Coordinates of C-alpha atoms in Angstrom, one line a residue:
K572 CA 184.9 150.9 7.5
I573 CA 184.2 148.0 5.0
V574 CA 184.9 148.6 1.4
C575 CA 185.0 146.4 -1.7
V576 CA 182.9 147.6 -4.7
F577 CA 182.0 151.2 -5.2
P578 CA 178.5 151.1 -3.7
F579 CA 176.5 153.1 -6.3
S580 CA 174.4 151.9 -9.3
A581 CA 173.3 153.9 -12.3
S582 CA 169.8 154.2 -11.1
T583 CA 170.6 155.5 -7.6
C584 CA 173.3 157.9 -9.0
R585 CA 170.5 159.8 -10.8
S586 CA 169.6 161.1 -7.4
I587 CA 172.8 161.8 -5.6
K588 CA 171.2 163.1 -2.4
I589 CA 169.1 160.0 -2.1
M590 CA 172.0 157.8 -2.9
M591 CA 174.2 159.3 -0.2
T592 CA 171.6 159.2 2.5
K593 CA 169.8 155.9 1.8
F594 CA 171.6 153.6 -0.6
L595 CA 175.2 153.7 0.9
P596 CA 174.3 151.3 3.9
L597 CA 172.8 148.9 1.4
G598 CA 175.8 149.1 -0.7
L599 CA 178.0 148.2 2.2
A600 CA 175.9 145.1 2.8
A601 CA 176.3 144.1 -0.8
T602 CA 180.0 144.8 -0.5
L603 CA 180.4 142.2 2.2
L604 CA 178.5 139.6 0.2
A605 CA 180.5 140.2 -2.9
S606 CA 183.8 140.1 -1.0
T607 CA 183.4 137.0 1.2
Q608 CA 185.7 134.9 -0.9
A609 CA 188.4 137.6 -1.2
A610 CA 188.2 138.3 2.6
D611 CA 188.4 134.6 3.4
S612 CA 191.5 134.3 1.2
A613 CA 193.1 137.3 3.0
T614 CA 192.3 135.8 6.4
R615 CA 194.0 132.5 5.4
S616 CA 197.2 134.3 4.5
V617 CA 198.3 134.6 8.1
T618 CA 199.8 131.4 9.3
S619 CA 197.9 130.8 12.5
R620 CA 197.4 127.5 14.3
L621 CA 195.0 126.2 16.8
M622 CA 196.2 123.1 18.8
V623 CA 194.8 121.1 21.7
H624 CA 197.6 119.6 23.8
I625 CA 195.5 118.2 26.7
P626 CA 193.8 115.7 26.5
H627 CA 195.8 113.7 24.0
S628 CA 192.6 112.3 22.6
L629 CA 191.8 115.7 21.1
F630 CA 195.4 116.3 19.7
R631 CA 195.7 116.8 15.9
D632 CA 199.1 117.0 14.2
Q633 CA 197.9 119.9 11.9
G634 CA 195.7 121.5 14.5
Y635 CA 192.0 122.5 14.1
E636 CA 190.5 124.5 11.2
H637 CA 189.5 127.9 12.2
R638 CA 188.9 131.5 11.1
E639 CA 190.9 134.4 12.5
A640 CA 189.2 137.6 13.6
L641 CA 189.9 140.8 11.7
F642 CA 190.3 142.7 15.0
G643 CA 192.4 142.2 18.1
T644 CA 196.2 142.1 18.2
P645 CA 197.8 138.7 17.8
P646 CA 201.4 138.2 19.1
Y647 CA 203.0 137.6 15.8
G648 CA 205.9 135.2 16.1
G649 CA 204.5 133.9 19.4
S650 CA 201.8 131.9 20.9
I651 CA 199.3 131.6 23.8
A652 CA 199.0 128.2 25.5
Q653 CA 196.7 128.3 28.4
T654 CA 193.9 126.4 30.2
L655 CA 190.6 126.6 28.3
Y656 CA 187.3 127.4 30.0
Y657 CA 183.9 127.1 28.4
A658 CA 181.6 130.0 29.4
D659 CA 178.5 128.0 28.4
S660 CA 177.1 131.3 27.2
E661 CA 177.0 133.7 24.2
L662 CA 178.7 136.2 26.5
C663 CA 176.6 139.1 25.2
D664 CA 175.5 140.5 28.6
N665 CA 176.4 139.9 32.2
V666 CA 179.6 137.9 32.5
D667 CA 179.7 135.5 35.4
P668 CA 183.2 134.1 35.8
T669 CA 182.1 131.6 38.5
K670 CA 180.0 129.6 36.0
G671 CA 181.0 127.5 33.0
F672 CA 183.1 124.4 32.6
P673 CA 185.1 122.7 34.0
T674 CA 183.4 123.4 37.3
R675 CA 185.6 124.7 40.1
E676 CA 185.4 123.9 43.8
G677 CA 183.5 126.7 45.6
N678 CA 182.6 128.2 42.2
T679 CA 185.9 130.1 42.1
P680 CA 186.3 132.5 39.1
W681 CA 188.2 131.6 36.0
Q682 CA 191.9 131.8 36.9
A683 CA 193.9 134.1 34.7
P684 CA 195.5 133.8 32.3
F685 CA 193.1 131.6 30.4
I686 CA 191.5 131.1 27.0
L687 CA 187.7 131.3 27.0
M688 CA 185.3 129.5 24.6
V689 CA 182.0 131.2 24.0
D690 CA 179.0 130.3 21.8
R691 CA 178.3 132.1 18.5
G692 CA 175.1 134.2 18.2
G693 CA 173.2 136.8 20.1
C694 CA 175.6 139.7 19.5
T695 CA 178.6 140.7 17.4
F696 CA 181.9 139.0 17.6
V697 CA 183.5 142.2 18.9
K698 CA 181.1 142.4 21.8
K699 CA 181.8 138.8 22.8
V700 CA 185.6 139.3 22.7
R701 CA 185.4 142.6 24.6
N702 CA 183.4 141.0 27.4
A703 CA 185.9 138.1 27.5
Q704 CA 188.8 140.5 27.6
R705 CA 187.3 142.4 30.5
A706 CA 186.9 139.1 32.3
G707 CA 190.7 138.5 32.0
A708 CA 190.9 136.2 29.0
A709 CA 194.1 136.0 27.1
G710 CA 192.4 134.7 24.0
V711 CA 188.9 133.8 22.8
I712 CA 187.5 130.8 20.8
I713 CA 184.1 131.3 19.3
A714 CA 182.2 128.0 18.9
D715 CA 180.1 128.0 15.8
N716 CA 176.5 126.9 16.2
V717 CA 175.7 126.0 12.5
C718 CA 177.2 123.2 10.5
L719 CA 178.9 123.6 7.2
C720 CA 177.0 122.3 4.2
T721 CA 180.2 120.6 3.1
D722 CA 180.2 118.5 6.3
P723 CA 177.3 116.1 5.9
E724 CA 178.1 114.2 9.1
C725 CA 177.8 117.3 11.2
K726 CA 174.6 118.3 9.4
N727 CA 173.0 114.9 9.8
E728 CA 174.1 114.5 13.4
F729 CA 173.5 118.0 14.9
S730 CA 171.2 120.0 12.6
T731 CA 169.0 120.1 9.5
T732 CA 170.3 123.6 8.5
C733 CA 173.8 124.5 7.3
E734 CA 175.8 127.4 5.9
T735 CA 178.0 127.4 2.8
S736 CA 181.0 128.9 4.5
E737 CA 182.2 130.1 7.9
P738 CA 181.4 133.8 8.6
I739 CA 184.1 136.5 8.5
M740 CA 185.0 137.7 12.0
A741 CA 184.8 141.3 11.0
D742 CA 185.1 144.4 13.1
D743 CA 181.7 146.0 13.8
G744 CA 183.4 149.4 13.9
S745 CA 184.0 149.5 17.6
G746 CA 186.8 147.0 17.9
S747 CA 189.8 149.4 18.3
D748 CA 189.9 148.7 22.0
I749 CA 190.3 144.9 21.6
S750 CA 193.8 143.8 22.3
I751 CA 193.4 140.0 22.6
P752 CA 193.2 137.6 19.6
S753 CA 190.2 135.4 18.8
F754 CA 189.4 132.4 16.5
L755 CA 186.1 130.9 15.2
I756 CA 186.1 127.1 15.4
F757 CA 183.8 124.9 13.3
K758 CA 180.8 123.4 15.1
R759 CA 181.7 119.8 15.0
D760 CA 185.2 120.4 16.4
A761 CA 183.8 122.9 19.0
D762 CA 181.2 120.3 20.2
L763 CA 184.0 117.7 20.8
I764 CA 185.9 120.2 22.9
K765 CA 182.8 121.3 24.8
T766 CA 181.9 117.7 25.6
E767 CA 185.3 117.2 27.2
L768 CA 185.0 120.4 29.2
K769 CA 181.4 119.6 30.4
N770 CA 182.8 116.3 31.7
N771 CA 185.0 118.5 34.0
S772 CA 188.2 117.4 32.2
P773 CA 191.0 119.9 31.8
V774 CA 191.8 121.1 28.3
Q775 CA 194.9 123.0 27.4
L776 CA 194.8 124.9 24.1
E777 CA 197.4 126.8 22.1
M778 CA 196.8 129.7 19.7
S779 CA 199.9 130.5 17.7
W780 CA 200.9 132.9 14.8
S781 CA 203.8 133.1 12.5
L782 CA 204.6 135.3 9.5
P783 CA 206.3 134.0 6.3
S784 CA 210.0 134.5 6.8
P785 CA 211.6 133.9 3.4
D786 CA 214.9 135.8 3.7
D787 CA 216.7 138.8 5.2
T788 CA 214.3 141.3 3.7
V789 CA 210.7 142.0 4.8
E790 CA 208.1 143.5 2.5
Y791 CA 205.2 145.4 4.0
D792 CA 202.2 147.1 2.3
L793 CA 199.5 149.6 3.4
W794 CA 196.2 150.1 1.7
T795 CA 194.5 153.4 2.7
V796 CA 193.1 156.7 1.5
P797 CA 194.4 160.2 2.4
T798 CA 191.4 161.0 4.6
D799 CA 191.5 157.9 6.8
P800 CA 192.0 159.1 10.4
L801 CA 193.8 155.9 11.6
S802 CA 196.2 156.0 8.6
K803 CA 197.0 159.7 9.2
T804 CA 198.3 159.0 12.7
F805 CA 200.2 155.9 11.6
M806 CA 201.9 157.7 8.6
Q807 CA 202.8 160.7 10.8
N808 CA 204.5 158.5 13.4
F809 CA 206.1 155.6 11.4
R810 CA 208.7 157.7 9.5
P811 CA 211.5 157.2 12.1
L812 CA 210.8 153.4 12.2
A813 CA 210.9 153.1 8.4
N814 CA 214.2 154.9 8.3
A815 CA 215.6 152.8 11.2
L816 CA 214.7 149.6 9.3
G817 CA 216.3 151.0 6.2
T818 CA 216.4 148.8 3.1
H819 CA 216.0 145.7 5.2
A820 CA 212.2 146.4 5.1
Q821 CA 210.7 147.3 1.7
F822 CA 207.5 149.4 1.9
T823 CA 204.8 149.9 -0.7
P824 CA 201.9 152.3 -0.1
H825 CA 198.6 151.7 -2.0
M826 CA 195.8 154.2 -2.4
Y827 CA 192.4 152.6 -2.4
I828 CA 190.3 153.7 -5.5
Y829 CA 186.7 152.8 -6.2
D830 CA 186.1 151.4 -9.7
G831 CA 183.5 153.8 -11.2
Q832 CA 183.2 151.9 -14.5
R833 CA 182.3 148.7 -12.7
T834 CA 179.4 150.3 -10.8
H835 CA 178.1 152.4 -13.7
C836 CA 179.1 155.9 -12.6
I837 CA 179.6 156.4 -16.3
G838 CA 176.2 156.4 -18.0
N839 CA 175.4 155.1 -21.4
D840 CA 175.4 158.7 -22.6
G841 CA 178.9 159.2 -21.2
A842 CA 177.8 161.4 -18.3
N843 CA 179.3 161.2 -14.8
Y844 CA 176.4 160.0 -12.7
C845 CA 178.4 160.2 -9.5
Y846 CA 178.8 163.9 -9.4
T847 CA 181.8 165.1 -7.3
L848 CA 182.7 161.7 -6.1
C849 CA 184.7 160.7 -9.2
T850 CA 187.4 161.9 -11.6
N851 CA 188.0 161.1 -15.3
N852 CA 184.3 161.4 -16.0
G853 CA 183.2 158.8 -13.4
R854 CA 186.1 156.2 -13.8
Y855 CA 187.9 156.7 -10.5
C856 CA 186.0 157.5 -7.3
A857 CA 186.2 157.9 -3.6
T858 CA 183.7 158.4 -0.8
D859 CA 183.0 162.0 0.4
P860 CA 184.8 162.3 3.7
D861 CA 182.4 164.9 5.1
N862 CA 179.3 163.5 3.4
D863 CA 178.5 166.9 1.8
L864 CA 178.5 166.8 -2.0
D865 CA 178.2 170.6 -2.3
K866 CA 181.1 171.8 -0.2
G867 CA 184.2 170.7 1.7
I868 CA 186.5 167.9 0.6
S869 CA 184.9 165.9 -2.3
G870 CA 185.6 162.3 -3.4
A871 CA 187.3 163.6 -6.5
D872 CA 189.6 165.7 -4.3
V873 CA 190.6 162.4 -2.5
V874 CA 191.3 160.7 -5.8
K875 CA 193.5 163.6 -6.9
E876 CA 195.5 163.5 -3.6
S877 CA 195.8 159.7 -3.9
L878 CA 197.3 160.1 -7.4
R879 CA 199.7 162.7 -6.1
R880 CA 201.0 160.3 -3.4
I881 CA 201.3 157.5 -5.9
C882 CA 203.5 159.7 -8.0
I883 CA 205.6 160.9 -5.1
W884 CA 206.2 157.3 -4.1
K885 CA 207.2 156.3 -7.6
Y886 CA 209.6 159.2 -7.8
Y887 CA 211.1 159.0 -4.3
G888 CA 210.4 155.6 -2.8
E889 CA 210.0 152.9 -5.3
E890 CA 213.7 152.4 -5.9
D891 CA 214.9 152.0 -2.3
G892 CA 211.7 150.8 -0.6
V893 CA 212.1 153.4 2.2
G894 CA 211.0 156.6 0.6
D895 CA 211.8 159.1 3.4
P896 CA 210.5 162.1 1.2
W897 CA 207.2 160.3 0.8
W898 CA 206.8 160.0 4.6
A899 CA 207.9 163.6 5.0
Y900 CA 205.3 164.8 2.5
V901 CA 202.5 162.9 4.1
S902 CA 203.3 164.4 7.5
E903 CA 203.7 167.9 6.1
F904 CA 200.4 167.7 4.1
T905 CA 198.5 166.3 7.2
A906 CA 199.9 169.1 9.4
R907 CA 199.3 171.9 6.9
C908 CA 196.6 171.1 4.4
D909 CA 194.3 168.5 5.9
T910 CA 191.3 170.9 6.1
P911 CA 188.4 171.6 3.7
E912 CA 189.9 175.0 2.9
Y913 CA 193.4 173.8 2.1
F914 CA 193.1 170.2 0.9
M915 CA 193.3 171.2 -2.8
H916 CA 194.9 174.6 -2.3
D917 CA 198.0 174.8 -4.6
D918 CA 199.9 177.1 -2.3
C919 CA 199.5 174.8 0.7
I920 CA 200.5 171.7 -1.4
N921 CA 203.6 173.6 -2.7
D922 CA 204.5 174.5 0.8
A923 CA 204.3 170.8 1.8
Y924 CA 206.4 170.0 -1.2
Q925 CA 209.0 172.5 -0.2
H926 CA 209.3 171.3 3.5
A927 CA 209.5 167.7 2.4
G928 CA 212.1 168.3 -0.3
I929 CA 209.7 167.3 -3.2
D930 CA 210.2 168.4 -6.8
A931 CA 206.8 169.9 -7.6
D932 CA 207.4 170.0 -11.3
A933 CA 208.3 166.3 -11.4
I934 CA 205.2 165.3 -9.5
S935 CA 202.9 167.4 -11.7
K936 CA 204.4 165.8 -14.8
C937 CA 203.9 162.3 -13.4
M938 CA 200.3 163.1 -12.7
R939 CA 199.7 164.5 -16.2
D940 CA 201.6 161.7 -18.0
S941 CA 199.7 159.0 -16.2
G942 CA 196.4 160.4 -17.7
G943 CA 195.5 163.2 -15.2
T944 CA 192.2 163.4 -13.5
E945 CA 190.2 166.0 -15.6
G946 CA 189.7 164.3 -19.0
D947 CA 187.4 161.6 -20.2
N948 CA 190.2 159.1 -20.3
D949 CA 191.9 156.4 -18.3
N950 CA 194.7 157.0 -15.8
S951 CA 197.3 154.2 -15.9
Y952 CA 198.3 154.5 -12.2
L953 CA 194.7 154.7 -10.9
K954 CA 193.7 151.8 -13.0
M955 CA 196.7 149.8 -11.7
A956 CA 195.7 150.7 -8.1
I957 CA 192.2 149.2 -8.7
S958 CA 193.6 146.1 -10.2
S959 CA 196.1 145.6 -7.4
Q960 CA 193.5 145.9 -4.6
S961 CA 191.2 143.5 -6.4
E962 CA 193.9 140.9 -6.7
R963 CA 194.8 141.2 -3.0
G964 CA 191.2 141.1 -1.9
V965 CA 191.3 144.1 0.3
V966 CA 188.0 144.6 2.2
V967 CA 189.0 146.7 5.2
L968 CA 190.6 150.1 5.3
P969 CA 193.2 150.6 6.4
S970 CA 194.8 147.2 5.7
A971 CA 198.4 146.4 6.4
F972 CA 200.3 143.3 5.1
V973 CA 203.8 142.0 6.1
N974 CA 205.3 139.4 3.8
N975 CA 201.8 139.1 2.2
A976 CA 200.2 138.2 5.5
A977 CA 197.4 140.5 6.7
I978 CA 198.1 142.2 10.0
R979 CA 195.1 142.2 12.3
G980 CA 194.0 144.7 15.0
K981 CA 194.3 148.4 15.3
L982 CA 196.9 150.0 13.0
S983 CA 199.7 151.4 15.1
S984 CA 203.4 152.1 14.6
S985 CA 204.5 149.6 17.3
S986 CA 202.3 146.8 16.1
I987 CA 203.5 147.1 12.5
F988 CA 207.1 147.4 13.6
H989 CA 206.8 144.3 15.8
A990 CA 205.3 142.4 12.9
I991 CA 208.0 143.5 10.5
C992 CA 210.7 142.3 13.0
A993 CA 208.9 139.0 13.4
G994 CA 209.0 138.6 9.6
F995 CA 212.7 138.2 9.1
A996 CA 214.3 134.8 8.7
E997 CA 216.0 133.7 11.9
G998 CA 219.4 135.3 12.4
T999 CA 218.9 137.9 9.7
E1000 CA 217.1 140.6 11.8
P1001 CA 218.6 144.1 11.6
D1002 CA 220.2 145.5 14.8
I1003 CA 217.2 147.8 15.4
C1004 CA 214.9 144.7 15.7
N1005 CA 217.3 143.1 18.2
S1006 CA 217.3 146.3 20.4
C1007 CA 213.7 147.6 19.9
G1008 CA 211.7 144.8 18.2
R1009 CA 210.2 143.7 21.5
C1010 CA 209.7 147.2 23.1
P1011 CA 206.2 148.3 23.7
D1012 CA 207.1 151.9 22.7
A1013 CA 208.9 151.2 19.5
I1014 CA 209.1 154.9 18.4
G1015 CA 210.6 156.0 21.8
C1016 CA 213.1 153.1 21.7
V1017 CA 214.3 154.0 18.1
N1018 CA 214.5 157.7 19.0
S1019 CA 216.4 157.2 22.2
G1020 CA 218.2 153.9 21.6
V1021 CA 216.8 152.6 24.9
C1022 CA 213.6 150.6 25.6
A1023 CA 211.8 152.5 28.4
G1024 CA 209.2 149.8 29.0
T1025 CA 209.5 146.1 29.7
P1026 CA 210.2 144.2 26.5
Y1027 CA 207.5 141.8 25.5
N1028 CA 208.3 138.2 24.7
P1029 CA 206.6 137.1 21.4
A1030 CA 207.3 133.4 22.2
A1031 CA 206.0 133.5 25.7
R1032 CA 203.2 131.1 26.5
G1033 CA 201.2 133.6 28.5
A1034 CA 198.5 136.2 28.1
G1035 CA 199.0 137.5 24.6
G1036 CA 202.7 136.5 24.6
S1037 CA 203.5 139.7 26.5
T1038 CA 204.8 140.6 29.9
P1039 CA 202.1 142.5 31.8
A1040 CA 202.9 145.9 33.3
G1041 CA 204.4 145.7 36.7
T1042 CA 206.1 142.3 36.1
V1043 CA 209.5 141.3 34.9
S1044 CA 210.5 139.4 31.8
T1045 CA 211.7 135.8 31.9
H1046 CA 215.3 136.7 31.0
T1047 CA 215.4 139.4 33.7
F1048 CA 214.0 137.0 36.3
A1049 CA 216.5 134.3 35.4
F1050 CA 219.5 136.7 35.5
W1051 CA 218.6 138.0 38.9
M1052 CA 217.9 134.5 40.2
L1053 CA 221.4 133.3 39.0
F1054 CA 222.9 136.5 40.6
V1055 CA 221.2 135.8 43.9
V1056 CA 222.2 132.2 44.0
A1057 CA 225.8 133.0 43.1
A1058 CA 225.9 135.7 45.8
F1059 CA 224.6 133.4 48.5
G1060 CA 226.9 130.7 47.3
G1061 CA 229.9 133.0 47.7
V1062 CA 228.8 134.2 51.1
G1063 CA 228.3 130.6 52.2
Y1064 CA 231.7 129.5 51.0
W1065 CA 233.4 132.5 52.8
H1066 CA 231.4 131.7 56.0
Y1067 CA 232.4 128.0 55.9
N1068 CA 236.1 128.8 55.5
K1069 CA 235.9 131.4 58.3
T1070 CA 234.1 129.0 60.7
R1071 CA 236.6 126.3 60.0
E1072 CA 239.5 128.6 60.7
D1073 CA 237.9 129.8 63.9
M1074 CA 237.4 126.2 65.1
R1075 CA 241.1 125.5 64.4
E1076 CA 242.1 128.5 66.5
Q1077 CA 239.9 127.4 69.4
V1078 CA 241.4 123.9 69.4
R1079 CA 244.9 125.4 69.4
G1080 CA 243.9 127.6 72.4
I1081 CA 242.5 124.6 74.3
L1082 CA 245.6 122.5 73.7
A1083 CA 247.8 125.4 74.7
E1084 CA 245.9 125.9 78.0
Y1085 CA 245.8 122.3 79.2
M1086 CA 249.0 120.9 77.8
P1087 CA 252.1 121.7 80.1
L1088 CA 255.4 122.7 78.7
E1089 CA 258.2 120.2 78.3
D1090 CA 260.3 119.7 81.6
Q1091 CA 263.7 121.3 81.7
D1092 CA 265.3 117.9 82.2
G1093 CA 264.0 116.7 78.9
G1094 CA 261.3 114.5 80.3
N1095 CA 258.1 113.4 78.5
P1096 CA 255.5 116.2 78.6
M1097 CA 252.8 113.6 79.2
D1098 CA 254.4 112.2 82.3
F1099 CA 252.1 114.4 84.5
A1100 CA 249.2 112.1 83.5
G1101 CA 250.9 109.0 84.9
S1102 CA 252.6 107.8 88.2
K1103 CA 255.7 109.7 89.2
S1104 CA 257.6 109.5 92.5
G1105 CA 255.0 107.2 94.0
T1106 CA 252.2 109.6 93.6
V1107 CA 248.7 108.5 92.4
P1108 CA 248.2 108.8 88.7
L1109 CA 245.6 111.2 87.4
F1110 CA 244.0 108.6 85.2
S1111 CA 243.5 105.1 86.5

């Protein structure tokens, strides 16, 4: 769901029904165009790097310029360094892993794990990466097919057309199943790498990610709205993780509010042209979650609940950065009141207050003192929310940030927990990160104190920096190898000593059998071997 500017103009708002059914898709397109610069800035906030290690002729100290996808799950704090294959295709339809470059003897398929380069065009970025993921790729590089206008050498050499900026690798709305990361690389650089691959030369490429790690405290933020389904699941599940991290991780929730003034929901005559989508006479707006302006949950209802959550956080979470009552209220509200009948029902909201330990009078006072939602006036907290989201350049909901770096991929409790643990300065991680920071099921690990799955290794140079199901981690393998070597060494040493002792016993037995006892007259016990009393010696 792409958002940036409230997608309604004064002319379209005169006919609300037409606006909702016809103009909204156009508004979303305008949103993307207006937000390109902000989104590009947010993409750059993650410290990712693209390096070519083999051949050395393609190595660059600072890596290759690229754009990171807004979908997929990068291994924050880790890297993927694998052989690169070029599919020689846009990878939009049938995927043939026996083709591409470098060519393989007998047309053998691409050998996993690998990174796959595919051409831009023909279908969405999500579809390309999904097809590569199904083919076994650990990561994907999209090779651009249009030069940048700021690169005259590329334009003159390869094409007569150009684009002013690289496209944003946005989710097309179906990318929640994508688990591998992907980059877009500029055309001139991509052509150099493709030339090497087409010459059947091996190329090893590394994709790496790091989060800013300034100190022993991590800051994480979430931009969302009360009706977003992904955020509901996350906020219901993340509470034990937030408490386990404690004050080591400082959380700030943000409610996304559309700016009604900027998009002329307030007419020249002072009327609210956006009907039930806005509060404060058209100043603060939200989309209608059920797309029915006459009944159900309205956009204005969403704005009111957003203000309520802002006040609960300011009263119960802003000071310590943990805000357990805020998490409790969100869970209680979602479980009890998240239906059209009860979304704005006072009794249901008070019930959620009571179960979460919230002072209802204090929150009501906060909402009134900030400016409320009913009058023809500003609300200081809602106005601040619009300013904050504009400064950060939020274009996708929900959006999560750790140490001001945007977190890509599907919003989940484990992915955010892993990113937070990767954001601490080295040696300053809290104990919970040392015990559960690499566990696939972070919630289960925190609740039980034991990681039930195989911990993933964020620094691993493998597929996604993780240990696949059914395999063992590097540390576990090394421990058991050392144990087996020590065991065999001990058995070998015992066997050597026992064999040596047995040989000694056998020698003693042989000597005792063939060596006669000393004569009673005190003669030499070896005299039997020589001449005695004229007899013939035994040895001559």
